[in-house]
Amino acid sequence: MRLNQVTVPSTDVARSVEFYKHLGLIQIVASLPKYARFACPDGDSTFSIHFVDRVGDSSSIVVYFECDDLDERVAQLKQAGIKFEGDPVDQSWLWREAHLRDPDGNLICLYYAGENRLNPPWRIEDRG
């Protein structure tokens, strides 16, 4: 099983399309005003936006995009006017993260974990 895509809600899909294009996603479907889909520049995962009349409380959902060049990318995005909740920070779980919100308030985390993404020191062994 592979994760194919994550879809987030938006009250203005066209506005969100511009935001996610600035983040570096590659638009592959444009069914405005109801839907848009993107390919991630690395790997084969996709990400989409769908129209809703009202975005509910999405405070418990976080979409993570890994960036090998996290600090440089955050600096470039800030220069382009994208607002972050703070600068990249090293976390106790060995990831470096920077958080921001899309135009509808969906929480996005740009991060770098490297080897620790799948193989942290506390990873459990396969007991299958």
PDB file of C-alpha atoms in Angstrom, residues 1 4 6 8 20 32 39-40 57-58 64-66 69 82 92 104 111 114-117:
ATOM      1  CA  MET A   1       0.000   0.000   0.000  1.00  0.00           C
ATOM      2  CA  ASN A   4      -1.286   8.456  -3.155  1.00  0.00           C
ATOM      3  CA  VAL A   6      -3.882  14.149   0.483  1.00  0.00           C
ATOM      4  CA  VAL A   8      -7.468  19.703   1.711  1.00  0.00           C
ATOM      5  CA  TYR A  20       0.659  25.806  -3.488  1.00  0.00           C
ATOM      6  CA  LEU A  32     -11.728  25.223 -11.316  1.00  0.00           C
ATOM      7  CA  ALA A  39       2.312  16.431  -8.294  1.00  0.00           C
ATOM      8  CA  CYS A  40       5.050  16.754  -5.742  1.00  0.00           C
ATOM      9  CA  ASP A  57     -11.820  23.315  12.256  1.00  0.00           C
ATOM     10  CA  SER A  58      -8.794  21.593  10.764  1.00  0.00           C
ATOM     11  CA  TYR A  64       3.940  17.589   5.836  1.00  0.00           C
ATOM     12  CA  PHE A  65       6.168  18.259   2.839  1.00  0.00           C
ATOM     13  CA  GLU A  66       9.819  17.223   3.184  1.00  0.00           C
ATOM     14  CA  ASP A  69      16.879  22.386   1.312  1.00  0.00           C
ATOM     15  CA  ILE A  82       4.751  33.681   2.223  1.00  0.00           C
ATOM     16  CA  SER A  92      13.342  16.631  19.776  1.00  0.00           C
ATOM     17  CA  ASP A 104      -7.864  28.614   4.276  1.00  0.00           C
ATOM     18  CA  TYR A 111      10.458  19.857   7.233  1.00  0.00           C
ATOM     19  CA  GLY A 114      16.561  12.739   6.267  1.00  0.00           C
ATOM     20  CA  GLU A 115      17.261   9.235   7.535  1.00  0.00           C
ATOM     21  CA  ASN A 116      15.229   9.919  10.691  1.00  0.00           C
ATOM     22  CA  ARG A 117      11.980  10.143   8.700  1.00  0.00           C
TER      23      ARG A 117
END
